[in-house]
mmCIF file of C-alpha atoms and ligand atoms in Angstrom:
data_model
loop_
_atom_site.group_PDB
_atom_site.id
_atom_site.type_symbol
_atom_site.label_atom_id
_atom_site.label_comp_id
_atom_site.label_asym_id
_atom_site.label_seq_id
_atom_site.Cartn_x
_atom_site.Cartn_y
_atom_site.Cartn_z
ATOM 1 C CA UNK A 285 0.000 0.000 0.000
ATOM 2 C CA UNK A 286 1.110 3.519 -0.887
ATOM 3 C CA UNK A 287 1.095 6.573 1.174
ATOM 4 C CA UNK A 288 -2.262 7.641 -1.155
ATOM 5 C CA UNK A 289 -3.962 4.638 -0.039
ATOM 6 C CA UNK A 290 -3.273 4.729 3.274
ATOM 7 C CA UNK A 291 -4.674 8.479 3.368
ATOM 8 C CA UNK A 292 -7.372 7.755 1.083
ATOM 9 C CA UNK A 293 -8.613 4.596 3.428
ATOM 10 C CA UNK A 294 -8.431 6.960 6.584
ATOM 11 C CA UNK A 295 -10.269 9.402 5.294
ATOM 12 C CA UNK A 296 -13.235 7.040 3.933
ATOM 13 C CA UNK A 297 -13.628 5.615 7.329
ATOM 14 C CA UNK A 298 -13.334 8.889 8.836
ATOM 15 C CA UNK A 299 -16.652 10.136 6.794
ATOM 16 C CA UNK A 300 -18.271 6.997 7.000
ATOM 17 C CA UNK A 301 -18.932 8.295 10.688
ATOM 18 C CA UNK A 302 -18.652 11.805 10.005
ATOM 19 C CA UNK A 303 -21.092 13.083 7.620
ATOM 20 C CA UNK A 304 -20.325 16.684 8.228
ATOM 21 C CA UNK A 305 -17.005 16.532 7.463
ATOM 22 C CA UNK A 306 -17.714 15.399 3.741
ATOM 23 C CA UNK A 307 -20.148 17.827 3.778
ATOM 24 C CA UNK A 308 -18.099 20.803 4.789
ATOM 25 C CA UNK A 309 -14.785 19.791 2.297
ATOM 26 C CA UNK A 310 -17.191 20.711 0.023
ATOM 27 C CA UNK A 311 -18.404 23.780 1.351
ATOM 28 C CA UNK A 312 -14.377 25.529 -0.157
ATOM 29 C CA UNK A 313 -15.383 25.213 -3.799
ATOM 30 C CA UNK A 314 -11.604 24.013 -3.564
ATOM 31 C CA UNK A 315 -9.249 21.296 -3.748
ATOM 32 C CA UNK A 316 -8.327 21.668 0.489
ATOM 33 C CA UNK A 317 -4.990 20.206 2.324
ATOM 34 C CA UNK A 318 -4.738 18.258 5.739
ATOM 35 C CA UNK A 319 -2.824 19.625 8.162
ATOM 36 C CA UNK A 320 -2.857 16.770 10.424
ATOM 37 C CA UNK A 321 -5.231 13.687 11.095
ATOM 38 C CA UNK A 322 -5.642 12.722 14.803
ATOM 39 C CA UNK A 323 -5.812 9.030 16.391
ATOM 40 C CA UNK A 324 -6.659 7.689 20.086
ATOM 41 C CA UNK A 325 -5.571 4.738 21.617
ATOM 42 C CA UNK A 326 -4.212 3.062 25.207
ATOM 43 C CA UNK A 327 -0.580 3.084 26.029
ATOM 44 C CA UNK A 328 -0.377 -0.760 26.410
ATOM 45 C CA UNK A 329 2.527 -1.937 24.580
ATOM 46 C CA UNK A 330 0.916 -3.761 21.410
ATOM 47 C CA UNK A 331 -1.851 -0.596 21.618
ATOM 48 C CA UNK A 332 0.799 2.172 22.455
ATOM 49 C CA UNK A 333 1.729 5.098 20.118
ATOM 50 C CA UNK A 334 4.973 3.822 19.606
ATOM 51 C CA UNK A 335 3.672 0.872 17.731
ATOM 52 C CA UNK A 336 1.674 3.358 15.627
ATOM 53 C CA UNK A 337 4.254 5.818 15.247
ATOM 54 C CA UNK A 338 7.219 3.026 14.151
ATOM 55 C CA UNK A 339 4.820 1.504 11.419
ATOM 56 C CA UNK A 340 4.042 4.795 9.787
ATOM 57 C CA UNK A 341 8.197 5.734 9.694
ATOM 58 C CA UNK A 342 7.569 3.457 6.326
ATOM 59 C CA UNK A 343 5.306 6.037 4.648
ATOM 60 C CA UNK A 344 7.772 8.506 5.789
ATOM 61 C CA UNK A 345 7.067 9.794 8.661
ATOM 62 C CA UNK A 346 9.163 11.036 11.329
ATOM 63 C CA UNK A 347 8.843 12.693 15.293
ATOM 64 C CA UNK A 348 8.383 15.496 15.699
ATOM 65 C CA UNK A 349 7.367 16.584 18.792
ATOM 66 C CA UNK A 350 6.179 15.547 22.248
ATOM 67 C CA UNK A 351 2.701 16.663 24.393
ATOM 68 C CA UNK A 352 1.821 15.896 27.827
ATOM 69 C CA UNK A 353 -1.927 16.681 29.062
ATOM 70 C CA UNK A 354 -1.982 16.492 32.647
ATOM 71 C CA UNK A 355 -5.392 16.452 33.405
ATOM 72 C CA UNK A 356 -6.991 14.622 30.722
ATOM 73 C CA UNK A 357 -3.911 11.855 31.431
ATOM 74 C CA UNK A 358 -2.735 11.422 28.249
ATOM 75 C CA UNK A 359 0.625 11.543 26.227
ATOM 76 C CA UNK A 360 0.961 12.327 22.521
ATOM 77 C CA UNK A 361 2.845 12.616 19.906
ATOM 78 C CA UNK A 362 3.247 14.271 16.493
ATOM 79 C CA UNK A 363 4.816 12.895 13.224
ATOM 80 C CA UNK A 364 5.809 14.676 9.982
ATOM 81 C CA UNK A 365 6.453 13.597 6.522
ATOM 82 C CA UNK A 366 9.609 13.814 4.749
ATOM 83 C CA UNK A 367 6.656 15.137 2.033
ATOM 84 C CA UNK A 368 5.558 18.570 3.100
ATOM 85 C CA UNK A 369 2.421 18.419 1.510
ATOM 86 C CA UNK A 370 1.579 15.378 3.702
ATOM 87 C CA UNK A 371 -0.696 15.957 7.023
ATOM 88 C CA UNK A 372 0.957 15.501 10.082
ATOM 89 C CA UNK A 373 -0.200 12.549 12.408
ATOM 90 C CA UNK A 374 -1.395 13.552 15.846
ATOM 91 C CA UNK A 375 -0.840 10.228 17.871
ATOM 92 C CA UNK A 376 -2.117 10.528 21.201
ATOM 93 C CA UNK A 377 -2.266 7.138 24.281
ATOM 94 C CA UNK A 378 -4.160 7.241 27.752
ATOM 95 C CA UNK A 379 -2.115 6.597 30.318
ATOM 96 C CA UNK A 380 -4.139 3.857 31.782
ATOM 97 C CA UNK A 381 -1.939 3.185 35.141
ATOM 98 C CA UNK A 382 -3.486 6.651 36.316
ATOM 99 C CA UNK A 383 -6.892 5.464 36.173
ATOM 100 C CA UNK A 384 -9.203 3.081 38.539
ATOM 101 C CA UNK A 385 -9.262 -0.566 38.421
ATOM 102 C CA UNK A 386 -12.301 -0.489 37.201
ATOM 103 C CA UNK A 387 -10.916 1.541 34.096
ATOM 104 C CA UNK A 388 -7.936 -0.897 33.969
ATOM 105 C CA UNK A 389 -9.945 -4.032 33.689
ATOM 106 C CA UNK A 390 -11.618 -2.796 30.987
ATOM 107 C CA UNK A 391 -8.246 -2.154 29.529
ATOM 108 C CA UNK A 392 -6.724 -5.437 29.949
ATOM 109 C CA UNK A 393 -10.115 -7.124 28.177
ATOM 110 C CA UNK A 394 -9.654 -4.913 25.572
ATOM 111 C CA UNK A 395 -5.926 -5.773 25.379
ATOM 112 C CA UNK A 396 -6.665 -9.660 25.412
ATOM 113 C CA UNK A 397 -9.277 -8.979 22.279
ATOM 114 C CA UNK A 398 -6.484 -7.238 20.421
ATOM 115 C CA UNK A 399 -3.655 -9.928 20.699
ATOM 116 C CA UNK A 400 -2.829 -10.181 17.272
ATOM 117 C CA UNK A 401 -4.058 -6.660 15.985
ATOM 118 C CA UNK A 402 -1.855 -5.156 13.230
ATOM 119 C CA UNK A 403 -0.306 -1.853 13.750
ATOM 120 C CA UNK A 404 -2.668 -0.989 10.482
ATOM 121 C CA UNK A 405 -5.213 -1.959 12.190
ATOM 122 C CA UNK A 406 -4.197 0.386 15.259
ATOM 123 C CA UNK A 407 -5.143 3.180 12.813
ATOM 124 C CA UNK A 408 -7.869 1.460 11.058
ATOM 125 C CA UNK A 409 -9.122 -1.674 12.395
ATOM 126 C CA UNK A 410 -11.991 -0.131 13.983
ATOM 127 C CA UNK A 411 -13.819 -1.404 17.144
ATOM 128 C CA UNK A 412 -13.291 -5.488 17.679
ATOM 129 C CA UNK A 413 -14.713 -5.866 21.070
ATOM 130 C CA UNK A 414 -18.464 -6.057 22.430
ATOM 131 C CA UNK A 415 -19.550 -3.011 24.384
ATOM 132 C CA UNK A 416 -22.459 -2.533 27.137
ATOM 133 C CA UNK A 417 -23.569 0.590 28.158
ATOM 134 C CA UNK A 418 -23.330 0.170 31.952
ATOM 135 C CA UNK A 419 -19.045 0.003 31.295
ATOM 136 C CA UNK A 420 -19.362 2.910 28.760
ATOM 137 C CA UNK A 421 -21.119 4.647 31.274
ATOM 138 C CA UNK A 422 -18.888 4.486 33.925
ATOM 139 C CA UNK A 423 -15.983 4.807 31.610
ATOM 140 C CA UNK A 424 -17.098 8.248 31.011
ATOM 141 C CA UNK A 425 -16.889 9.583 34.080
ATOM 142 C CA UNK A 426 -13.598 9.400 34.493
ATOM 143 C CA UNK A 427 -12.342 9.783 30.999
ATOM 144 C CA UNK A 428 -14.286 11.125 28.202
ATOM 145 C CA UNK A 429 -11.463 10.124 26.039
ATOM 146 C CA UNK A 430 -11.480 6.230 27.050
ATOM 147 C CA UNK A 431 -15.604 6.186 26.765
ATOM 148 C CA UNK A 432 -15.026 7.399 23.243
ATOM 149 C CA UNK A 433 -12.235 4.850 22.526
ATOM 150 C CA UNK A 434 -14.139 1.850 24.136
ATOM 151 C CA UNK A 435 -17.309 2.420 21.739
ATOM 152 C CA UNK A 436 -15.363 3.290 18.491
ATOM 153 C CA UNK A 437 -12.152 1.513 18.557
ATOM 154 C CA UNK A 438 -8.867 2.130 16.351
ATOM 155 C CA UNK A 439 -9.471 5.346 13.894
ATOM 156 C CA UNK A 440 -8.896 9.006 12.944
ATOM 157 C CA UNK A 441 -10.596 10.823 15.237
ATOM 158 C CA UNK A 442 -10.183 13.938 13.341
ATOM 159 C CA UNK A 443 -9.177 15.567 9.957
ATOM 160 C CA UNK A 444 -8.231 19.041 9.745
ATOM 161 C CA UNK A 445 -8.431 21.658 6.786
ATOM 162 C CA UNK A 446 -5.408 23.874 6.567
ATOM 163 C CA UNK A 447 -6.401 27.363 6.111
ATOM 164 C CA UNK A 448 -2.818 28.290 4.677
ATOM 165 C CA UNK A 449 -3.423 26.001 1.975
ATOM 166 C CA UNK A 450 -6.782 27.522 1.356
ATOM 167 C CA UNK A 451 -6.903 30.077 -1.845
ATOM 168 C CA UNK A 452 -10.242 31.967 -1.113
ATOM 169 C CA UNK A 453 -9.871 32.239 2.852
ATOM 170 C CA UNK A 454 -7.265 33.327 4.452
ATOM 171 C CA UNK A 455 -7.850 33.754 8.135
ATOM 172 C CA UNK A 456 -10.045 31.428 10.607
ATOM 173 C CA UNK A 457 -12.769 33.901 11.343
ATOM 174 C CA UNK A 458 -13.913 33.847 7.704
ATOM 175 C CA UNK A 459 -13.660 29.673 7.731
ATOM 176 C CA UNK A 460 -15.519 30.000 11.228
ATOM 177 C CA UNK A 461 -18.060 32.250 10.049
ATOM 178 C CA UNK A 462 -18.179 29.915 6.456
ATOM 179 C CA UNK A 463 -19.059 26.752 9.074
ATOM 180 C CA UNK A 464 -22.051 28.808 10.969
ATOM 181 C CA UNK A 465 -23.728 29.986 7.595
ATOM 182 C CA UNK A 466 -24.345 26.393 6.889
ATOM 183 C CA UNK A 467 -25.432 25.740 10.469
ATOM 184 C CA UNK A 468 -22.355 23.783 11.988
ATOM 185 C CA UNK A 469 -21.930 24.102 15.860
ATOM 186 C CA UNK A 470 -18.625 25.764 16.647
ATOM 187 C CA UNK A 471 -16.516 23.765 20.056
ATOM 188 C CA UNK A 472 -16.489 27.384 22.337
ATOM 189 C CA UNK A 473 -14.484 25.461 24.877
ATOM 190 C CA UNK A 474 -11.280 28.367 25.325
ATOM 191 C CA UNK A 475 -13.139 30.124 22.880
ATOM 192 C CA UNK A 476 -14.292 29.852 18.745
ATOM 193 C CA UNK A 477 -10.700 30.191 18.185
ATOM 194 C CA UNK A 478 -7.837 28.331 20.483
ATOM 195 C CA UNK A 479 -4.235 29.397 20.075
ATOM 196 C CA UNK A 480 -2.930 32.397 18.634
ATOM 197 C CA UNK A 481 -0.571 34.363 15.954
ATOM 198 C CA UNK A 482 1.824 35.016 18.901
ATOM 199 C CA UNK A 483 1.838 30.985 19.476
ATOM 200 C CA UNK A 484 2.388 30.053 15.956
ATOM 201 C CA UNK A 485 -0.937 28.031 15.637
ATOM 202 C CA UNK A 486 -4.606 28.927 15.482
ATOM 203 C CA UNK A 487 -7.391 26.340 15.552
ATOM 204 C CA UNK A 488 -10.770 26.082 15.686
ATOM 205 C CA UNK A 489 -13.351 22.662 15.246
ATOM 206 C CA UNK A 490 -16.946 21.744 14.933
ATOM 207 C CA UNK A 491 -18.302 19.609 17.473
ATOM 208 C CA UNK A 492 -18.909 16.219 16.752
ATOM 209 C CA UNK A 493 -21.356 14.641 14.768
ATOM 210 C CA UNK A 494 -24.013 12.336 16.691
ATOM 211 C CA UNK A 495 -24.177 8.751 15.100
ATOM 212 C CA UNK A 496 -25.984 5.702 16.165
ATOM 213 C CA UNK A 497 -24.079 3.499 18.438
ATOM 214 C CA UNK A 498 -25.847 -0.103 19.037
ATOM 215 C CA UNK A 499 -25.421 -1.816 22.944
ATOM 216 C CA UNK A 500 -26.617 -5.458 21.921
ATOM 217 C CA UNK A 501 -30.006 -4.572 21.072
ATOM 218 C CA UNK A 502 -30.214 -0.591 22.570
ATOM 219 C CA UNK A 503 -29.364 2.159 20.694
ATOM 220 C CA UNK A 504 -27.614 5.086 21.862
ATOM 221 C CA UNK A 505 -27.259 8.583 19.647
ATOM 222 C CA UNK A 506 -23.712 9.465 20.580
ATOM 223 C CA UNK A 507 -20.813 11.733 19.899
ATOM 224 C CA UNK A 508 -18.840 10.411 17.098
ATOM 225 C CA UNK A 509 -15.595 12.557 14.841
ATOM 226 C CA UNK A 510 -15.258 16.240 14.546
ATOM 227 C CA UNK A 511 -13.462 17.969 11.602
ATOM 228 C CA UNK A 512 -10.748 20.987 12.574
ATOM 229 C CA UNK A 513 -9.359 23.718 10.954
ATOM 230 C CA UNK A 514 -5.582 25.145 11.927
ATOM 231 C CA UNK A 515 -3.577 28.626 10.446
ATOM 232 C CA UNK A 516 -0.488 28.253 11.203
ATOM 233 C CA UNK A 517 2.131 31.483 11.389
ATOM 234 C CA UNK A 518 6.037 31.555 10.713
ATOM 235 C CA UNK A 519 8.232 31.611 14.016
ATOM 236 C CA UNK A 520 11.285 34.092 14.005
ATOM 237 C CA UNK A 521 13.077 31.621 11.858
ATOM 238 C CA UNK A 522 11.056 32.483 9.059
ATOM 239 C CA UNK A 523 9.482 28.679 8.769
ATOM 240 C CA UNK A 524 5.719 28.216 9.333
ATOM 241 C CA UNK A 525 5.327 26.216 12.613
ATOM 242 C CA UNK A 526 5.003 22.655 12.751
ATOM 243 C CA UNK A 527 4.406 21.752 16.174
ATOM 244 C CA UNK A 528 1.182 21.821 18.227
ATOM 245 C CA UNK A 529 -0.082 23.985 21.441
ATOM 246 C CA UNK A 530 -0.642 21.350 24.320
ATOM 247 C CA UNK A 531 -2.985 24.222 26.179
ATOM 248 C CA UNK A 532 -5.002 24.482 22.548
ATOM 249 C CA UNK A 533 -5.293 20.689 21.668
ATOM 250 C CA UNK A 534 -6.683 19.986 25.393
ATOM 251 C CA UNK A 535 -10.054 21.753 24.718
ATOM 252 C CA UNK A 536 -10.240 20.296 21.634
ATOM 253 C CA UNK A 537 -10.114 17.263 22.431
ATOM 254 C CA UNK A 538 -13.701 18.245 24.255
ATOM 255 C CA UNK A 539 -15.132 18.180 20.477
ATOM 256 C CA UNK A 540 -16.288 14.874 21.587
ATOM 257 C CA UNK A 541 -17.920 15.594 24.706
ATOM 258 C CA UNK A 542 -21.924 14.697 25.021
ATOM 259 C CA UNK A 543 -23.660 17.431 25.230
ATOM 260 C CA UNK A 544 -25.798 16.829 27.898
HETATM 261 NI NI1 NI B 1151 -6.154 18.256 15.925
#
Protein backbone atom coordinates (compact mmCIF):
# COMPACT_ATOMS: atom_id res chain seq x y z
CA UNK A 1 0.00 0.00 0.00
CA UNK A 2 1.11 3.52 -0.89
CA UNK A 3 1.09 6.57 1.17
CA UNK A 4 -2.26 7.64 -1.16
CA UNK A 5 -3.96 4.64 -0.04
CA UNK A 6 -3.27 4.73 3.27
CA UNK A 7 -4.67 8.48 3.37
CA UNK A 8 -7.37 7.75 1.08
CA UNK A 9 -8.61 4.60 3.43
CA UNK A 10 -8.43 6.96 6.58
CA UNK A 11 -10.27 9.40 5.29
CA UNK A 12 -13.24 7.04 3.93
CA UNK A 13 -13.63 5.62 7.33
CA UNK A 14 -13.33 8.89 8.84
CA UNK A 15 -16.65 10.14 6.79
CA UNK A 16 -18.27 7.00 7.00
CA UNK A 17 -18.93 8.29 10.69
CA UNK A 18 -18.65 11.80 10.00
CA UNK A 19 -21.09 13.08 7.62
CA UNK A 20 -20.32 16.68 8.23
CA UNK A 21 -17.00 16.53 7.46
CA UNK A 22 -17.71 15.40 3.74
CA UNK A 23 -20.15 17.83 3.78
CA UNK A 24 -18.10 20.80 4.79
CA UNK A 25 -14.79 19.79 2.30
CA UNK A 26 -17.19 20.71 0.02
CA UNK A 27 -18.40 23.78 1.35
CA UNK A 28 -14.38 25.53 -0.16
CA UNK A 29 -15.38 25.21 -3.80
CA UNK A 30 -11.60 24.01 -3.56
CA UNK A 31 -9.25 21.30 -3.75
CA UNK A 32 -8.33 21.67 0.49
CA UNK A 33 -4.99 20.21 2.32
CA UNK A 34 -4.74 18.26 5.74
CA UNK A 35 -2.82 19.63 8.16
CA UNK A 36 -2.86 16.77 10.42
CA UNK A 37 -5.23 13.69 11.10
CA UNK A 38 -5.64 12.72 14.80
CA UNK A 39 -5.81 9.03 16.39
CA UNK A 40 -6.66 7.69 20.09
CA UNK A 41 -5.57 4.74 21.62
CA UNK A 42 -4.21 3.06 25.21
CA UNK A 43 -0.58 3.08 26.03
CA UNK A 44 -0.38 -0.76 26.41
CA UNK A 45 2.53 -1.94 24.58
CA UNK A 46 0.92 -3.76 21.41
CA UNK A 47 -1.85 -0.60 21.62
CA UNK A 48 0.80 2.17 22.46
CA UNK A 49 1.73 5.10 20.12
CA UNK A 50 4.97 3.82 19.61
CA UNK A 51 3.67 0.87 17.73
CA UNK A 52 1.67 3.36 15.63
CA UNK A 53 4.25 5.82 15.25
CA UNK A 54 7.22 3.03 14.15
CA UNK A 55 4.82 1.50 11.42
CA UNK A 56 4.04 4.80 9.79
CA UNK A 57 8.20 5.73 9.69
CA UNK A 58 7.57 3.46 6.33
CA UNK A 59 5.31 6.04 4.65
CA UNK A 60 7.77 8.51 5.79
CA UNK A 61 7.07 9.79 8.66
CA UNK A 62 9.16 11.04 11.33
CA UNK A 63 8.84 12.69 15.29
CA UNK A 64 8.38 15.50 15.70
CA UNK A 65 7.37 16.58 18.79
CA UNK A 66 6.18 15.55 22.25
CA UNK A 67 2.70 16.66 24.39
CA UNK A 68 1.82 15.90 27.83
CA UNK A 69 -1.93 16.68 29.06
CA UNK A 70 -1.98 16.49 32.65
CA UNK A 71 -5.39 16.45 33.40
CA UNK A 72 -6.99 14.62 30.72
CA UNK A 73 -3.91 11.85 31.43
CA UNK A 74 -2.73 11.42 28.25
CA UNK A 75 0.62 11.54 26.23
CA UNK A 76 0.96 12.33 22.52
CA UNK A 77 2.85 12.62 19.91
CA UNK A 78 3.25 14.27 16.49
CA UNK A 79 4.82 12.90 13.22
CA UNK A 80 5.81 14.68 9.98
CA UNK A 81 6.45 13.60 6.52
CA UNK A 82 9.61 13.81 4.75
CA UNK A 83 6.66 15.14 2.03
CA UNK A 84 5.56 18.57 3.10
CA UNK A 85 2.42 18.42 1.51
CA UNK A 86 1.58 15.38 3.70
CA UNK A 87 -0.70 15.96 7.02
CA UNK A 88 0.96 15.50 10.08
CA UNK A 89 -0.20 12.55 12.41
CA UNK A 90 -1.40 13.55 15.85
CA UNK A 91 -0.84 10.23 17.87
CA UNK A 92 -2.12 10.53 21.20
CA UNK A 93 -2.27 7.14 24.28
CA UNK A 94 -4.16 7.24 27.75
CA UNK A 95 -2.12 6.60 30.32
CA UNK A 96 -4.14 3.86 31.78
CA UNK A 97 -1.94 3.18 35.14
CA UNK A 98 -3.49 6.65 36.32
CA UNK A 99 -6.89 5.46 36.17
CA UNK A 100 -9.20 3.08 38.54
CA UNK A 101 -9.26 -0.57 38.42
CA UNK A 102 -12.30 -0.49 37.20
CA UNK A 103 -10.92 1.54 34.10
CA UNK A 104 -7.94 -0.90 33.97
CA UNK A 105 -9.95 -4.03 33.69
CA UNK A 106 -11.62 -2.80 30.99
CA UNK A 107 -8.25 -2.15 29.53
CA UNK A 108 -6.72 -5.44 29.95
CA UNK A 109 -10.11 -7.12 28.18
CA UNK A 110 -9.65 -4.91 25.57
CA UNK A 111 -5.93 -5.77 25.38
CA UNK A 112 -6.66 -9.66 25.41
CA UNK A 113 -9.28 -8.98 22.28
CA UNK A 114 -6.48 -7.24 20.42
CA UNK A 115 -3.66 -9.93 20.70
CA UNK A 116 -2.83 -10.18 17.27
CA UNK A 117 -4.06 -6.66 15.98
CA UNK A 118 -1.86 -5.16 13.23
CA UNK A 119 -0.31 -1.85 13.75
CA UNK A 120 -2.67 -0.99 10.48
CA UNK A 121 -5.21 -1.96 12.19
CA UNK A 122 -4.20 0.39 15.26
CA UNK A 123 -5.14 3.18 12.81
CA UNK A 124 -7.87 1.46 11.06
CA UNK A 125 -9.12 -1.67 12.39
CA UNK A 126 -11.99 -0.13 13.98
CA UNK A 127 -13.82 -1.40 17.14
CA UNK A 128 -13.29 -5.49 17.68
CA UNK A 129 -14.71 -5.87 21.07
CA UNK A 130 -18.46 -6.06 22.43
CA UNK A 131 -19.55 -3.01 24.38
CA UNK A 132 -22.46 -2.53 27.14
CA UNK A 133 -23.57 0.59 28.16
CA UNK A 134 -23.33 0.17 31.95
CA UNK A 135 -19.04 0.00 31.29
CA UNK A 136 -19.36 2.91 28.76
CA UNK A 137 -21.12 4.65 31.27
CA UNK A 138 -18.89 4.49 33.93
CA UNK A 139 -15.98 4.81 31.61
CA UNK A 140 -17.10 8.25 31.01
CA UNK A 141 -16.89 9.58 34.08
CA UNK A 142 -13.60 9.40 34.49
CA UNK A 143 -12.34 9.78 31.00
CA UNK A 144 -14.29 11.12 28.20
CA UNK A 145 -11.46 10.12 26.04
CA UNK A 146 -11.48 6.23 27.05
CA UNK A 147 -15.60 6.19 26.77
CA UNK A 148 -15.03 7.40 23.24
CA UNK A 149 -12.24 4.85 22.53
CA UNK A 150 -14.14 1.85 24.14
CA UNK A 151 -17.31 2.42 21.74
CA UNK A 152 -15.36 3.29 18.49
CA UNK A 153 -12.15 1.51 18.56
CA UNK A 154 -8.87 2.13 16.35
CA UNK A 155 -9.47 5.35 13.89
CA UNK A 156 -8.90 9.01 12.94
CA UNK A 157 -10.60 10.82 15.24
CA UNK A 158 -10.18 13.94 13.34
CA UNK A 159 -9.18 15.57 9.96
CA UNK A 160 -8.23 19.04 9.75
CA UNK A 161 -8.43 21.66 6.79
CA UNK A 162 -5.41 23.87 6.57
CA UNK A 163 -6.40 27.36 6.11
CA UNK A 164 -2.82 28.29 4.68
CA UNK A 165 -3.42 26.00 1.98
CA UNK A 166 -6.78 27.52 1.36
CA UNK A 167 -6.90 30.08 -1.85
CA UNK A 168 -10.24 31.97 -1.11
CA UNK A 169 -9.87 32.24 2.85
CA UNK A 170 -7.27 33.33 4.45
CA UNK A 171 -7.85 33.75 8.14
CA UNK A 172 -10.04 31.43 10.61
CA UNK A 173 -12.77 33.90 11.34
CA UNK A 174 -13.91 33.85 7.70
CA UNK A 175 -13.66 29.67 7.73
CA UNK A 176 -15.52 30.00 11.23
CA UNK A 177 -18.06 32.25 10.05
CA UNK A 178 -18.18 29.92 6.46
CA UNK A 179 -19.06 26.75 9.07
CA UNK A 180 -22.05 28.81 10.97
CA UNK A 181 -23.73 29.99 7.60
CA UNK A 182 -24.34 26.39 6.89
CA UNK A 183 -25.43 25.74 10.47
CA UNK A 184 -22.35 23.78 11.99
CA UNK A 185 -21.93 24.10 15.86
CA UNK A 186 -18.63 25.76 16.65
CA UNK A 187 -16.52 23.76 20.06
CA UNK A 188 -16.49 27.38 22.34
CA UNK A 189 -14.48 25.46 24.88
CA UNK A 190 -11.28 28.37 25.33
CA UNK A 191 -13.14 30.12 22.88
CA UNK A 192 -14.29 29.85 18.74
CA UNK A 193 -10.70 30.19 18.18
CA UNK A 194 -7.84 28.33 20.48
CA UNK A 195 -4.23 29.40 20.08
CA UNK A 196 -2.93 32.40 18.63
CA UNK A 197 -0.57 34.36 15.95
CA UNK A 198 1.82 35.02 18.90
CA UNK A 199 1.84 30.98 19.48
CA UNK A 200 2.39 30.05 15.96
CA UNK A 201 -0.94 28.03 15.64
CA UNK A 202 -4.61 28.93 15.48
CA UNK A 203 -7.39 26.34 15.55
CA UNK A 204 -10.77 26.08 15.69
CA UNK A 205 -13.35 22.66 15.25
CA UNK A 206 -16.95 21.74 14.93
CA UNK A 207 -18.30 19.61 17.47
CA UNK A 208 -18.91 16.22 16.75
CA UNK A 209 -21.36 14.64 14.77
CA UNK A 210 -24.01 12.34 16.69
CA UNK A 211 -24.18 8.75 15.10
CA UNK A 212 -25.98 5.70 16.16
CA UNK A 213 -24.08 3.50 18.44
CA UNK A 214 -25.85 -0.10 19.04
CA UNK A 215 -25.42 -1.82 22.94
CA UNK A 216 -26.62 -5.46 21.92
CA UNK A 217 -30.01 -4.57 21.07
CA UNK A 218 -30.21 -0.59 22.57
CA UNK A 219 -29.36 2.16 20.69
CA UNK A 220 -27.61 5.09 21.86
CA UNK A 221 -27.26 8.58 19.65
CA UNK A 222 -23.71 9.46 20.58
CA UNK A 223 -20.81 11.73 19.90
CA UNK A 224 -18.84 10.41 17.10
CA UNK A 225 -15.60 12.56 14.84
CA UNK A 226 -15.26 16.24 14.55
CA UNK A 227 -13.46 17.97 11.60
CA UNK A 228 -10.75 20.99 12.57
CA UNK A 229 -9.36 23.72 10.95
CA UNK A 230 -5.58 25.14 11.93
CA UNK A 231 -3.58 28.63 10.45
CA UNK A 232 -0.49 28.25 11.20
CA UNK A 233 2.13 31.48 11.39
CA UNK A 234 6.04 31.56 10.71
CA UNK A 235 8.23 31.61 14.02
CA UNK A 236 11.28 34.09 14.01
CA UNK A 237 13.08 31.62 11.86
CA UNK A 238 11.06 32.48 9.06
CA UNK A 239 9.48 28.68 8.77
CA UNK A 240 5.72 28.22 9.33
CA UNK A 241 5.33 26.22 12.61
CA UNK A 242 5.00 22.66 12.75
CA UNK A 243 4.41 21.75 16.17
CA UNK A 244 1.18 21.82 18.23
CA UNK A 245 -0.08 23.99 21.44
CA UNK A 246 -0.64 21.35 24.32
CA UNK A 247 -2.98 24.22 26.18
CA UNK A 248 -5.00 24.48 22.55
CA UNK A 249 -5.29 20.69 21.67
CA UNK A 250 -6.68 19.99 25.39
CA UNK A 251 -10.05 21.75 24.72
CA UNK A 252 -10.24 20.30 21.63
CA UNK A 253 -10.11 17.26 22.43
CA UNK A 254 -13.70 18.25 24.25
CA UNK A 255 -15.13 18.18 20.48
CA UNK A 256 -16.29 14.87 21.59
CA UNK A 257 -17.92 15.59 24.71
CA UNK A 258 -21.92 14.70 25.02
CA UNK A 259 -23.66 17.43 25.23
CA UNK A 260 -25.80 16.83 27.90
NI1 LIG B 1 -6.15 18.26 15.92
Amino acid sequence: MNIDLLLDKMWKMYTSYTPSANQISKLFNEEVTNDHIAFRTFNTEHLSINRQAKFLEQYGYYHGGDYDFKVKKLKAIHLENDDENRPKIFLSELLCEEFSNELQNVVVEISEKTKDISPEELLLGGRKWNIDLDTYNSLAKESEYASWLYIWGFCPNHFTISVNHLENFSSLIEVNDLLKKNNFKLNISGGEIKGSKEELLEQSSILADEMPVFFGNSKQILPSCYYEFAKRYPGKDGKIYQGFVAKSADKIFESTNKKN
